[in-house]
PDB file of C-alpha atoms in Angstrom:
ATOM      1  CA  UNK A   1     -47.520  25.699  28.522  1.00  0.00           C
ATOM      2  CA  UNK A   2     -50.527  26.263  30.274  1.00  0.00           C
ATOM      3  CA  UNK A   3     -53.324  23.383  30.310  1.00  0.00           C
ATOM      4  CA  UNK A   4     -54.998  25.033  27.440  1.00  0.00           C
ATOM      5  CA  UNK A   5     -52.117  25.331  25.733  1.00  0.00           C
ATOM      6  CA  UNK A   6     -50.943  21.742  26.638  1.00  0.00           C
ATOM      7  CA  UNK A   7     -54.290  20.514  25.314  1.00  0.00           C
ATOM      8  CA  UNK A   8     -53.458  22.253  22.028  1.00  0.00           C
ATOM      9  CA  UNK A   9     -50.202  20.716  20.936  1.00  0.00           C
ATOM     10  CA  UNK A  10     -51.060  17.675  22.038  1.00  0.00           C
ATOM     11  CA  UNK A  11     -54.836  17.822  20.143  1.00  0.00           C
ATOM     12  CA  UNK A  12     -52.419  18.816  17.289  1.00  0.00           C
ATOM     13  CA  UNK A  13     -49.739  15.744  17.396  1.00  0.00           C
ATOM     14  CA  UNK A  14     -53.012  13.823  17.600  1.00  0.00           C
ATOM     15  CA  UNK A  15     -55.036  15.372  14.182  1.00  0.00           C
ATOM     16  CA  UNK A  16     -51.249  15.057  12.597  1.00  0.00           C
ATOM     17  CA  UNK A  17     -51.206  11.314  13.057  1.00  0.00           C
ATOM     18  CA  UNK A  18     -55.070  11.218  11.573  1.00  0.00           C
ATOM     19  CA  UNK A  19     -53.869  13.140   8.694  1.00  0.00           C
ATOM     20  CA  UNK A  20     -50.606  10.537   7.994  1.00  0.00           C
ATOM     21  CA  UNK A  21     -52.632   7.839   7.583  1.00  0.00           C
ATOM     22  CA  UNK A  22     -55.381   9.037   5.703  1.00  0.00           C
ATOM     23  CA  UNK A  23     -52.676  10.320   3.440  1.00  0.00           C
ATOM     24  CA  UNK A  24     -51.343   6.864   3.473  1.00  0.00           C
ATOM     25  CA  UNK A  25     -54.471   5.232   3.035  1.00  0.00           C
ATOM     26  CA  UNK A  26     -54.963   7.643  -0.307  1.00  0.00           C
ATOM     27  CA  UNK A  27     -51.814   6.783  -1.810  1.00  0.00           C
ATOM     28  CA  UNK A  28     -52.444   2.938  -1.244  1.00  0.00           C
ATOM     29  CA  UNK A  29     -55.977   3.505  -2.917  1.00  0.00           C
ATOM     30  CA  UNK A  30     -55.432   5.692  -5.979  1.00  0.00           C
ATOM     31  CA  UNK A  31     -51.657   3.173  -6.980  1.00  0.00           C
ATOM     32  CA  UNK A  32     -48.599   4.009  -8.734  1.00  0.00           C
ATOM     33  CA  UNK A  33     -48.428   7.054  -9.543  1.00  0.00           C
ATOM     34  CA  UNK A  34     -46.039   9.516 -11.872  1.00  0.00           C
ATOM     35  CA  UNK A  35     -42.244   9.979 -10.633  1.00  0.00           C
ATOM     36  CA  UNK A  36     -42.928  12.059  -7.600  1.00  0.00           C
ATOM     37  CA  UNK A  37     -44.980   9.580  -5.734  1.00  0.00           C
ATOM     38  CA  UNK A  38     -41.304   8.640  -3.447  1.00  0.00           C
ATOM     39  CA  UNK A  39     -41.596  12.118  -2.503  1.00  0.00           C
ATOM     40  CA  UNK A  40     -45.046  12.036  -1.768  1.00  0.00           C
ATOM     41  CA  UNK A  41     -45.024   8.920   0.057  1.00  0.00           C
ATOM     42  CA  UNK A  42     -41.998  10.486   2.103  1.00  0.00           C
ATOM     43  CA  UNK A  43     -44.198  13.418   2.934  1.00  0.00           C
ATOM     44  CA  UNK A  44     -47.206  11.587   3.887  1.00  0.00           C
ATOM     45  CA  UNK A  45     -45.046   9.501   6.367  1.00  0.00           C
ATOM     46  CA  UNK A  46     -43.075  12.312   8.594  1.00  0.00           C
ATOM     47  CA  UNK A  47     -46.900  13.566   9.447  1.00  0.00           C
ATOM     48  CA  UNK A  48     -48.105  11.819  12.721  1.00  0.00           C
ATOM     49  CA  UNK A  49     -47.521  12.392  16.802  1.00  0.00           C
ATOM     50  CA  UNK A  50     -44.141   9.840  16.587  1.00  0.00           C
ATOM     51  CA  UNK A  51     -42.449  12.351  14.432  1.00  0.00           C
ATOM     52  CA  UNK A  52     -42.220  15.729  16.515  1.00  0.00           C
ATOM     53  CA  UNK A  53     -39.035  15.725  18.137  1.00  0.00           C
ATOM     54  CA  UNK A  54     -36.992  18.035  21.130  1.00  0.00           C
ATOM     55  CA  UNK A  55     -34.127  20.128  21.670  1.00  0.00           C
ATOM     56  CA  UNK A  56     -32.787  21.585  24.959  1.00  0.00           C
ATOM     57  CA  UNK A  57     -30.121  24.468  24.901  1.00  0.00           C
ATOM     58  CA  UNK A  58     -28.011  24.711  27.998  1.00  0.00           C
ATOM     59  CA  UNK A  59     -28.382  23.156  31.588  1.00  0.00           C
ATOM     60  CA  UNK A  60     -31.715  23.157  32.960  1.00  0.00           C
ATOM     61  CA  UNK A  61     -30.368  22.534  36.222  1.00  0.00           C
ATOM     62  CA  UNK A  62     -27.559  25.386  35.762  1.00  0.00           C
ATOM     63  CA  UNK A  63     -27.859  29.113  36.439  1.00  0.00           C
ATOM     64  CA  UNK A  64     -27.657  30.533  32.945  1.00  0.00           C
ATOM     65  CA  UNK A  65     -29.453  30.533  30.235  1.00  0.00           C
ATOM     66  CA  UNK A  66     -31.411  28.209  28.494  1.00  0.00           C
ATOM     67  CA  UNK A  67     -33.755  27.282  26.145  1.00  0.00           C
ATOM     68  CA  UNK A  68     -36.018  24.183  24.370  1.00  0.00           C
ATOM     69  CA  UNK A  69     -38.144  23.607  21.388  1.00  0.00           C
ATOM     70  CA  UNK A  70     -40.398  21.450  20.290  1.00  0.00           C
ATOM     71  CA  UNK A  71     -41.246  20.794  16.449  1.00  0.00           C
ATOM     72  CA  UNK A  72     -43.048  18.660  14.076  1.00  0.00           C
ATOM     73  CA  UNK A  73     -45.029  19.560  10.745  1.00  0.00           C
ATOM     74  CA  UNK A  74     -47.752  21.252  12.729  1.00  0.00           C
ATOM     75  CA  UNK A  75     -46.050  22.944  15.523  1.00  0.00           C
ATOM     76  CA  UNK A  76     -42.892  25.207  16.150  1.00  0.00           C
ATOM     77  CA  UNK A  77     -42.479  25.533  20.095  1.00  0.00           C
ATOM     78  CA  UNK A  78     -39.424  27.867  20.997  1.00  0.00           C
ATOM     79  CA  UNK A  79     -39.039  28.713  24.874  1.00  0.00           C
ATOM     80  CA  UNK A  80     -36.122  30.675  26.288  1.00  0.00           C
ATOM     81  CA  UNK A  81     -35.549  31.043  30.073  1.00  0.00           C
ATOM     82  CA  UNK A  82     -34.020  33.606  31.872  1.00  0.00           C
ATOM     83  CA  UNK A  83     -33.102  34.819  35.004  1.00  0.00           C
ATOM     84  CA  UNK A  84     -36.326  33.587  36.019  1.00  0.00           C
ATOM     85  CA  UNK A  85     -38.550  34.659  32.934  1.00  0.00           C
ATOM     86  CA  UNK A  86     -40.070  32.434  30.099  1.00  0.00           C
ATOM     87  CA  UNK A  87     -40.360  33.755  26.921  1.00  0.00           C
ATOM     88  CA  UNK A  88     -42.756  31.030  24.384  1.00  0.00           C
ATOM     89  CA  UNK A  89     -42.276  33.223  20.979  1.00  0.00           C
ATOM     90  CA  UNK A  90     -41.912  32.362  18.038  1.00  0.00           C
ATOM     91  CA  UNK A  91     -45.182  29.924  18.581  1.00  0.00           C
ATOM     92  CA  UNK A  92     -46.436  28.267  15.256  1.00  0.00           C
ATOM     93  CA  UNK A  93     -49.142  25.868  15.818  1.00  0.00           C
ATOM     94  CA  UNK A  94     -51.372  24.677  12.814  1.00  0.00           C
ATOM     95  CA  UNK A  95     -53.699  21.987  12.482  1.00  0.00           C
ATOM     96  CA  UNK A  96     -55.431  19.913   9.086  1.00  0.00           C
ATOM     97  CA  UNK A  97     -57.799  18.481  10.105  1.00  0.00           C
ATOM     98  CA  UNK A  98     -59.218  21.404  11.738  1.00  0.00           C
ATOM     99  CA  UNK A  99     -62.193  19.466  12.575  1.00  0.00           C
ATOM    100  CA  UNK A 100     -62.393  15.927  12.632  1.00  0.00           C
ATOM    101  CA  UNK A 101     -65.165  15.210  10.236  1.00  0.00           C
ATOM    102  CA  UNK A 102     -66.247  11.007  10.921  1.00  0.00           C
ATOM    103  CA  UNK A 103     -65.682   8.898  13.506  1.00  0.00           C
ATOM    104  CA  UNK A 104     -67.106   8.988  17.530  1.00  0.00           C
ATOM    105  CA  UNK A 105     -64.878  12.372  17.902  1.00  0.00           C
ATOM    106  CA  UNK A 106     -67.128  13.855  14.610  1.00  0.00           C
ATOM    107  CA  UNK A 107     -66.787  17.579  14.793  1.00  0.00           C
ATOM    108  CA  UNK A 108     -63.952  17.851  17.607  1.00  0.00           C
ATOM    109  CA  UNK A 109     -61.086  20.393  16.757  1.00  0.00           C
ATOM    110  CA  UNK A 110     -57.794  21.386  18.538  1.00  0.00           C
ATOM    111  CA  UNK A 111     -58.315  25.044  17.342  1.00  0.00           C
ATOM    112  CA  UNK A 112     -61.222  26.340  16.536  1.00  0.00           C
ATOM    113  CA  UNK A 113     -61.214  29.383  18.624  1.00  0.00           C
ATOM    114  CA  UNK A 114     -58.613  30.825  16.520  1.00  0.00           C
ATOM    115  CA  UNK A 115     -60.387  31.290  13.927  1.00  0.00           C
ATOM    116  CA  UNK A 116     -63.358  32.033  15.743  1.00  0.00           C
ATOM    117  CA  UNK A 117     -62.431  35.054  18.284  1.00  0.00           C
ATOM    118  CA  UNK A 118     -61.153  36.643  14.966  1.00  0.00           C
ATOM    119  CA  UNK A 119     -64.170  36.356  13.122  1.00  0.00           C
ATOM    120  CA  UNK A 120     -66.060  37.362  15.753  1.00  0.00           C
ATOM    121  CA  UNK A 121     -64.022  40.397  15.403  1.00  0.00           C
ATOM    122  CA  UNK A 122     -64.599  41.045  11.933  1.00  0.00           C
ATOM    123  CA  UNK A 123     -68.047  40.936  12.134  1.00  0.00           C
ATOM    124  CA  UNK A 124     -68.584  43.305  14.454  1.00  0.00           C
ATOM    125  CA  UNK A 125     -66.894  46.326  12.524  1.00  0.00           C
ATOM    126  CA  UNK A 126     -68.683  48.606  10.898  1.00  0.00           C
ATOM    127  CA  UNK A 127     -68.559  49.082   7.192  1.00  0.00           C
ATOM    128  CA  UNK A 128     -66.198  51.699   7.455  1.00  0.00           C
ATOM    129  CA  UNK A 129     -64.018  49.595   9.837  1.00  0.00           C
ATOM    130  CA  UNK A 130     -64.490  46.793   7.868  1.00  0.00           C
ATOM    131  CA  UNK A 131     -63.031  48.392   4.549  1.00  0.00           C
ATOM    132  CA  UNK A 132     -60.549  49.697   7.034  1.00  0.00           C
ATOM    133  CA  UNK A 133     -59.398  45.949   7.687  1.00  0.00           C
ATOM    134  CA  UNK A 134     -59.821  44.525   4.267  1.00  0.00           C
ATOM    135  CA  UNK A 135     -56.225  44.379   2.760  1.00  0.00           C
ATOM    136  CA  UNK A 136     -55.565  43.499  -0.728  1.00  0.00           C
ATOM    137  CA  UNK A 137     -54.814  40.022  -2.321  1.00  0.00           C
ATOM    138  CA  UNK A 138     -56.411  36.467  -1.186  1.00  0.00           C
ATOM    139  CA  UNK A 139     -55.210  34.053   2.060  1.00  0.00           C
ATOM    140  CA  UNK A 140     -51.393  33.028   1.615  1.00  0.00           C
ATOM    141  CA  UNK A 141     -51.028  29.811   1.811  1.00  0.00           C
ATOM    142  CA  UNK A 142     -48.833  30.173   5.244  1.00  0.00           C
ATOM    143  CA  UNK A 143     -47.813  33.168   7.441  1.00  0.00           C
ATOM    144  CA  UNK A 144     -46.315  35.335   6.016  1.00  0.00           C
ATOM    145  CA  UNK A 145     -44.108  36.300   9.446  1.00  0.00           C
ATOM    146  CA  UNK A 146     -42.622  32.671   9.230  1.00  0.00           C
ATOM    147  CA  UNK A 147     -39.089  31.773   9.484  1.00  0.00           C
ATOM    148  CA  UNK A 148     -36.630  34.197   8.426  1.00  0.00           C
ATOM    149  CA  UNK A 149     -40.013  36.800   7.280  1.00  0.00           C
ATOM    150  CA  UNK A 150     -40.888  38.699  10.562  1.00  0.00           C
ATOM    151  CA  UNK A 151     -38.643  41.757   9.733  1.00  0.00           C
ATOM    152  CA  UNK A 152     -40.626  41.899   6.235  1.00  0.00           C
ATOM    153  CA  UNK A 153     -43.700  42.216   7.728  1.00  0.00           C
ATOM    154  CA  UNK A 154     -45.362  46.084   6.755  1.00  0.00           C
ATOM    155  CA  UNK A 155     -46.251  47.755   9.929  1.00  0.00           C
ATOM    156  CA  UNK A 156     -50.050  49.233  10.453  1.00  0.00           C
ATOM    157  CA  UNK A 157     -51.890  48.003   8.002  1.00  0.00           C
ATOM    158  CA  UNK A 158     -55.507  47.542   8.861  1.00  0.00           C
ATOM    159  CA  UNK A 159     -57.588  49.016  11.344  1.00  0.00           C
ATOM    160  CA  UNK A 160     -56.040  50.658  14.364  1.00  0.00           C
ATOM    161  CA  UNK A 161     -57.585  49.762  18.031  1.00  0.00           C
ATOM    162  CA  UNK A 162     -58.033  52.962  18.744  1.00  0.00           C
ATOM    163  CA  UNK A 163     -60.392  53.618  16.285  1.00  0.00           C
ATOM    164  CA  UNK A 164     -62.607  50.619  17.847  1.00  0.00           C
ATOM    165  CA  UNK A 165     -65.219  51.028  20.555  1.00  0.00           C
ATOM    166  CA  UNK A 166     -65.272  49.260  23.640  1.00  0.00           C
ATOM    167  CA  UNK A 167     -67.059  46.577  22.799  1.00  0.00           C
ATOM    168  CA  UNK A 168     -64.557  45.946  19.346  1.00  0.00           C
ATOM    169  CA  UNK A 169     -61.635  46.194  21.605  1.00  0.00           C
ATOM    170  CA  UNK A 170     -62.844  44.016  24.251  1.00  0.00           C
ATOM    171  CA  UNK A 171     -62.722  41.224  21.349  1.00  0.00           C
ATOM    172  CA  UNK A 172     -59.787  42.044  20.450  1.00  0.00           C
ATOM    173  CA  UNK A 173     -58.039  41.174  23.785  1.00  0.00           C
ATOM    174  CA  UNK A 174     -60.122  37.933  23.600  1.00  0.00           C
ATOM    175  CA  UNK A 175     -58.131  37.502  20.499  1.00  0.00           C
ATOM    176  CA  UNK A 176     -55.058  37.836  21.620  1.00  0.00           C
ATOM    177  CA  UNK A 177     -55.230  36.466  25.226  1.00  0.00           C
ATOM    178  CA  UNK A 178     -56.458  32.755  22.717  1.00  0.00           C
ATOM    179  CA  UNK A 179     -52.752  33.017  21.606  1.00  0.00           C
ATOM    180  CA  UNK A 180     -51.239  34.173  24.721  1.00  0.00           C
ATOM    181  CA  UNK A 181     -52.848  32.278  27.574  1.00  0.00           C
ATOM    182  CA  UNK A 182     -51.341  29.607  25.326  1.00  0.00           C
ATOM    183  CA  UNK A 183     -48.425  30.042  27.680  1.00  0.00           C
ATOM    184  CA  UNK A 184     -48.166  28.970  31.452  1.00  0.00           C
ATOM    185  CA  UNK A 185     -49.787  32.167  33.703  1.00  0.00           C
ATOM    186  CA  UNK A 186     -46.611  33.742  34.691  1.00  0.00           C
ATOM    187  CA  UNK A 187     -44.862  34.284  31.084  1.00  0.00           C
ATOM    188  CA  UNK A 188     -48.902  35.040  29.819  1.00  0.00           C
ATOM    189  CA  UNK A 189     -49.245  37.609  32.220  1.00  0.00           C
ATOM    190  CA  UNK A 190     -45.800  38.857  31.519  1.00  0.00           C
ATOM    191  CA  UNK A 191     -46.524  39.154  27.802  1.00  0.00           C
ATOM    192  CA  UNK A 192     -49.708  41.078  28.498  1.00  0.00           C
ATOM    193  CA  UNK A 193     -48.363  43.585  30.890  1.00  0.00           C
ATOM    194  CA  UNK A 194     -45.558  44.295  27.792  1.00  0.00           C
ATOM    195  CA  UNK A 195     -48.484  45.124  25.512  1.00  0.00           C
ATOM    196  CA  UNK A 196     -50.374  47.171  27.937  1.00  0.00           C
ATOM    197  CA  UNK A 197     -47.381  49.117  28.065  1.00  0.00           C
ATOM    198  CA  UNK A 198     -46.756  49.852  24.240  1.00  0.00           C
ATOM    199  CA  UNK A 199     -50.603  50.246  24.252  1.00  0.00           C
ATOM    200  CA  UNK A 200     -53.533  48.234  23.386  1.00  0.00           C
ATOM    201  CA  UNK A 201     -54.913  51.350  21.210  1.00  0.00           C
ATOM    202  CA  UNK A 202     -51.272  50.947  19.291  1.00  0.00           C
ATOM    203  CA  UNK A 203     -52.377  47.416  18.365  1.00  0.00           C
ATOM    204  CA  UNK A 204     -53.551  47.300  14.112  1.00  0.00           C
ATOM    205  CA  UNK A 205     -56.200  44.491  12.999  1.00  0.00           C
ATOM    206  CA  UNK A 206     -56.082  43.056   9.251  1.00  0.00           C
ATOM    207  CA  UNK A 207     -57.651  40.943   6.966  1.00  0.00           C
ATOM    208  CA  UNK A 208     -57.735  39.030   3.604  1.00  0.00           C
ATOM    209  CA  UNK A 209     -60.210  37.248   1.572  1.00  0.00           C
ATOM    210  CA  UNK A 210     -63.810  36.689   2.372  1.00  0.00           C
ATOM    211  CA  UNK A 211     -65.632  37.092   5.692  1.00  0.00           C
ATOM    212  CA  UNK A 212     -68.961  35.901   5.817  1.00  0.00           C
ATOM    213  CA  UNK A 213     -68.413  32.284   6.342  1.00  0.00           C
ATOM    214  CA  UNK A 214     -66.244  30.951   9.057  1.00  0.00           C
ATOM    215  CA  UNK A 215     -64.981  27.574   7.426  1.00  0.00           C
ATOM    216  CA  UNK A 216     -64.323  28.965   4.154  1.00  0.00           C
ATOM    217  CA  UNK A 217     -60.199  31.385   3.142  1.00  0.00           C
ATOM    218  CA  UNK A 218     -59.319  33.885   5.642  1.00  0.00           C
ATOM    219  CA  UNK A 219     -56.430  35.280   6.718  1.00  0.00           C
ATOM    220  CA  UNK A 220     -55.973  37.722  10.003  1.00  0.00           C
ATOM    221  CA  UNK A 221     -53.083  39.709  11.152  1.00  0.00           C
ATOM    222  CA  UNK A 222     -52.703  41.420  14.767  1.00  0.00           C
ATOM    223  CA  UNK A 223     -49.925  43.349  15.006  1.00  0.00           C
ATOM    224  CA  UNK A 224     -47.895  46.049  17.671  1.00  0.00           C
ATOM    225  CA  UNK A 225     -44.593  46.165  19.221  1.00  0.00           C
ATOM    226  CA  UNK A 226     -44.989  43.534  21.262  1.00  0.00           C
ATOM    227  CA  UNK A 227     -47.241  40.972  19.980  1.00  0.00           C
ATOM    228  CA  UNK A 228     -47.689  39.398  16.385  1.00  0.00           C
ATOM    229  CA  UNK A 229     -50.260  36.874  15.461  1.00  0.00           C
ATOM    230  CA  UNK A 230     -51.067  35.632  12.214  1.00  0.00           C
ATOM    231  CA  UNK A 231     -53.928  32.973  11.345  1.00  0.00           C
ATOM    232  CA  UNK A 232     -54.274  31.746   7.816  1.00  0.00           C
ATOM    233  CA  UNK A 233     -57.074  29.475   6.487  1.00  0.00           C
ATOM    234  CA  UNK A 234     -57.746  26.932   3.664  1.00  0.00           C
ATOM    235  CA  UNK A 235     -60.198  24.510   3.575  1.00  0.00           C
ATOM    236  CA  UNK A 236     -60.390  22.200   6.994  1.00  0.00           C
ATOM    237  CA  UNK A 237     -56.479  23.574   7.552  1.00  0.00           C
ATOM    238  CA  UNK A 238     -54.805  25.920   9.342  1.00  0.00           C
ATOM    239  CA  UNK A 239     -51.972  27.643  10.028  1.00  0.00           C
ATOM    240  CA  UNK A 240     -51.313  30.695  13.204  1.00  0.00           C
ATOM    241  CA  UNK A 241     -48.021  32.094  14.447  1.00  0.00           C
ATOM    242  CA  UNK A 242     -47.351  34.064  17.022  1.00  0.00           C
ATOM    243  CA  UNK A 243     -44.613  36.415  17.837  1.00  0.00           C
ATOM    244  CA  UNK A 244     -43.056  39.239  20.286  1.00  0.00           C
ATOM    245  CA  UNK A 245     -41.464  41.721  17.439  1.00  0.00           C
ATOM    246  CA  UNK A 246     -38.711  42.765  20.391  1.00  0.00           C
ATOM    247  CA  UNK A 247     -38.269  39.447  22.276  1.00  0.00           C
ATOM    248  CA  UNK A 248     -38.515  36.581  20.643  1.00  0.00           C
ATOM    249  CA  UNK A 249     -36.256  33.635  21.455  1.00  0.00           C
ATOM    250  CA  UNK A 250     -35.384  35.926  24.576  1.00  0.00           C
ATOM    251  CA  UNK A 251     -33.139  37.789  22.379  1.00  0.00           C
ATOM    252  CA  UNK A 252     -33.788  41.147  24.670  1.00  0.00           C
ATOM    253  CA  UNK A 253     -33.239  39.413  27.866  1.00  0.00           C
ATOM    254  CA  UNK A 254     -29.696  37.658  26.095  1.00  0.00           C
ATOM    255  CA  UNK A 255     -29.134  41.355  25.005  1.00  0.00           C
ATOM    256  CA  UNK A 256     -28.396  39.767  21.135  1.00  0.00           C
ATOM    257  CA  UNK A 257     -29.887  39.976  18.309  1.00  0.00           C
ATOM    258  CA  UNK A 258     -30.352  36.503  17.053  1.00  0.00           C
ATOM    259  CA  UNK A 259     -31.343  36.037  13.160  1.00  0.00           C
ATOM    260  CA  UNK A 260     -33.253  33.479  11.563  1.00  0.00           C
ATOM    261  CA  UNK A 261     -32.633  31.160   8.247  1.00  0.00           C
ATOM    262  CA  UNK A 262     -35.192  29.583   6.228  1.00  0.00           C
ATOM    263  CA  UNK A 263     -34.852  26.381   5.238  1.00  0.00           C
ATOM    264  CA  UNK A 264     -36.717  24.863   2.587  1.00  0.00           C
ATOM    265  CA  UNK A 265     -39.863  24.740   5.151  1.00  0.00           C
ATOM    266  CA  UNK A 266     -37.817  23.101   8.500  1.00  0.00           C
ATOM    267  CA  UNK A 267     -38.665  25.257  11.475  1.00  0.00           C
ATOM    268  CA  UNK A 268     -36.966  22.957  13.310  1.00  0.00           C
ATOM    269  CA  UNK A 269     -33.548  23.037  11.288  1.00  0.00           C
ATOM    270  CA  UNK A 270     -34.125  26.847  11.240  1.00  0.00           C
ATOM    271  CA  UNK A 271     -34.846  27.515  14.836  1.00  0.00           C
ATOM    272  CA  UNK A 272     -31.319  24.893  16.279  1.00  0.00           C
ATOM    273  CA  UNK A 273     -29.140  27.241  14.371  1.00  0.00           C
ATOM    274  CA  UNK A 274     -30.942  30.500  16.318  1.00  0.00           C
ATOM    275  CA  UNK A 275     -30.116  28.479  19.237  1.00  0.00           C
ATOM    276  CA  UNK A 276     -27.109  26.988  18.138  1.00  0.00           C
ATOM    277  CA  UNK A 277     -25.775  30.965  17.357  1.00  0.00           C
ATOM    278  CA  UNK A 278     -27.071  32.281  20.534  1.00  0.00           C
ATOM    279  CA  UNK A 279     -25.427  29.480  22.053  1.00  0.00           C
ATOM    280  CA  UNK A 280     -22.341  30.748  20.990  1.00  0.00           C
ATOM    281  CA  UNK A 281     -22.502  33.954  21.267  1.00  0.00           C
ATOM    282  CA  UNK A 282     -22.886  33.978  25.365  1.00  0.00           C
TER     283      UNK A 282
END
């Protein structure tokens, strides 16, 4: 990770733990509750920083192949490296509270930019752009190129780059370089060099919901052969992924195509039997 990106998941592990124990603190206040409150309770105590856990595929210290992860209920970390070459897709990072509303840290967030180089975006289409954008149907309640989902994923839908001006595109790359420079500089600078070469112009920008207020339901899609970023929105919550439609978990580098499994909402589960396969494949 680079130190923006370091500051990121860690921000994150941090908002998770303020989130377990206000949801703690709610279910001591409102009592006993009807027969799902074990469940709840259950739920309310895997969120927090002690909770995210690791996994390391392979030798580190060897000459093949290998590969580590990082998850918890906010975050999804996959890294493959080989020969050399770090690849940090799939990426899911999300974040509730988005902005820490009380305390001496009032009005810090992990991720705000997210949402803001995006809506920055939006604004500055034109109305026929705009409409362009606007797709159908309100904010999902997750991305939708989540475990298991990126191959279901409808290609150019939206507004292509290359019907932006300068100025559009040049936000655009401020977009995606938030999600990319995510990563240390060399596997950054890698991933950018991959979508300058399938083409910036080949890139397609989407939207759902409204987009005249920053805080309130949005959802955002960038998407081209080599990059895929999603960014959903509810109230003080979010949710991004990011992707490499022909690389991720290294799979192009391995030379195997590696397929995911959803499992009742564990990326983690989900992402050891990628490994686990590709593991056993080589």
């Amino acid at each position: 990770m680079s130190s923006q990106g370091y500051q990121k998941i860690t921000g994150i592990m941090r908002l998770d733990s303020v989130h377990g124990a206000r949801s703690l603190a709610e279910l001591d206040r409102v009592g006993p509750a009807e027969d799902d409150r074990p469940y709840v309770r259950e739920e309310a105590e895997s969120f927090g920083a002690g909770n995210y856990v690791m996994a390391i595929f392979g030798d580190p210290n060897g000459d093949t192949d290998w590969s580590w992860l990082i998850q918890g209920h906010h975050m999804g970390a996959n890294f493959t490296v080989s020969d050399g070459r770090t690849g940090f897709t799939p990426l899911f990072l999300g974040a509730t509270p988005l902005v820490l509303e009380q305390g001496i840290y009032a009005g810090w967030s992990a991720m705000s930019h997210e949402v803001t180089r995006g809506f920055e975006l939006m604004q500055a289409l034109d109305p026929s752009q705009h409409a362009a954008a606007i797709q159908e149907g309100t904010p999902p309640n997750d991305v939708l190129a989540g475990v298991g989902y990126k191959d279901n994923i409808a290609r150019n839908q939206g507004l292509q780059a290359s019907e932006m001006s300068a100025e559009q595109q040049r936000l655009l790359r401020v977009l995606v370089e938030e999600y990319v420079r995510n990563s240390d500089f060399d596997a950054a600078e890698a991933q950018l060099t991959a979508i300058t070469e399938a083409g910036w112009d080949n890139l397609w920008f989407a939207w759902r919901g409204q987009s005249e207020d920053p805080a309130g339901p949005l959802f955002y899609r960038v998407q081209g052969d080599r990059i895929l970023i999603e960014l959903t929105q509810r109230p003080n919550h979010i949710h991004t992924i990011v992707r490499d439609p022909a690389n991720d978990y290294g799979e192009r580098w391995l030379d195997q195509i590696l397929t995911e499994e959803y499992s009742s909402g564990d990326r983690f589960e989900a992402a050891v039997r990628v490994y686990e396969a590709a593991d056993e494949e080589r």
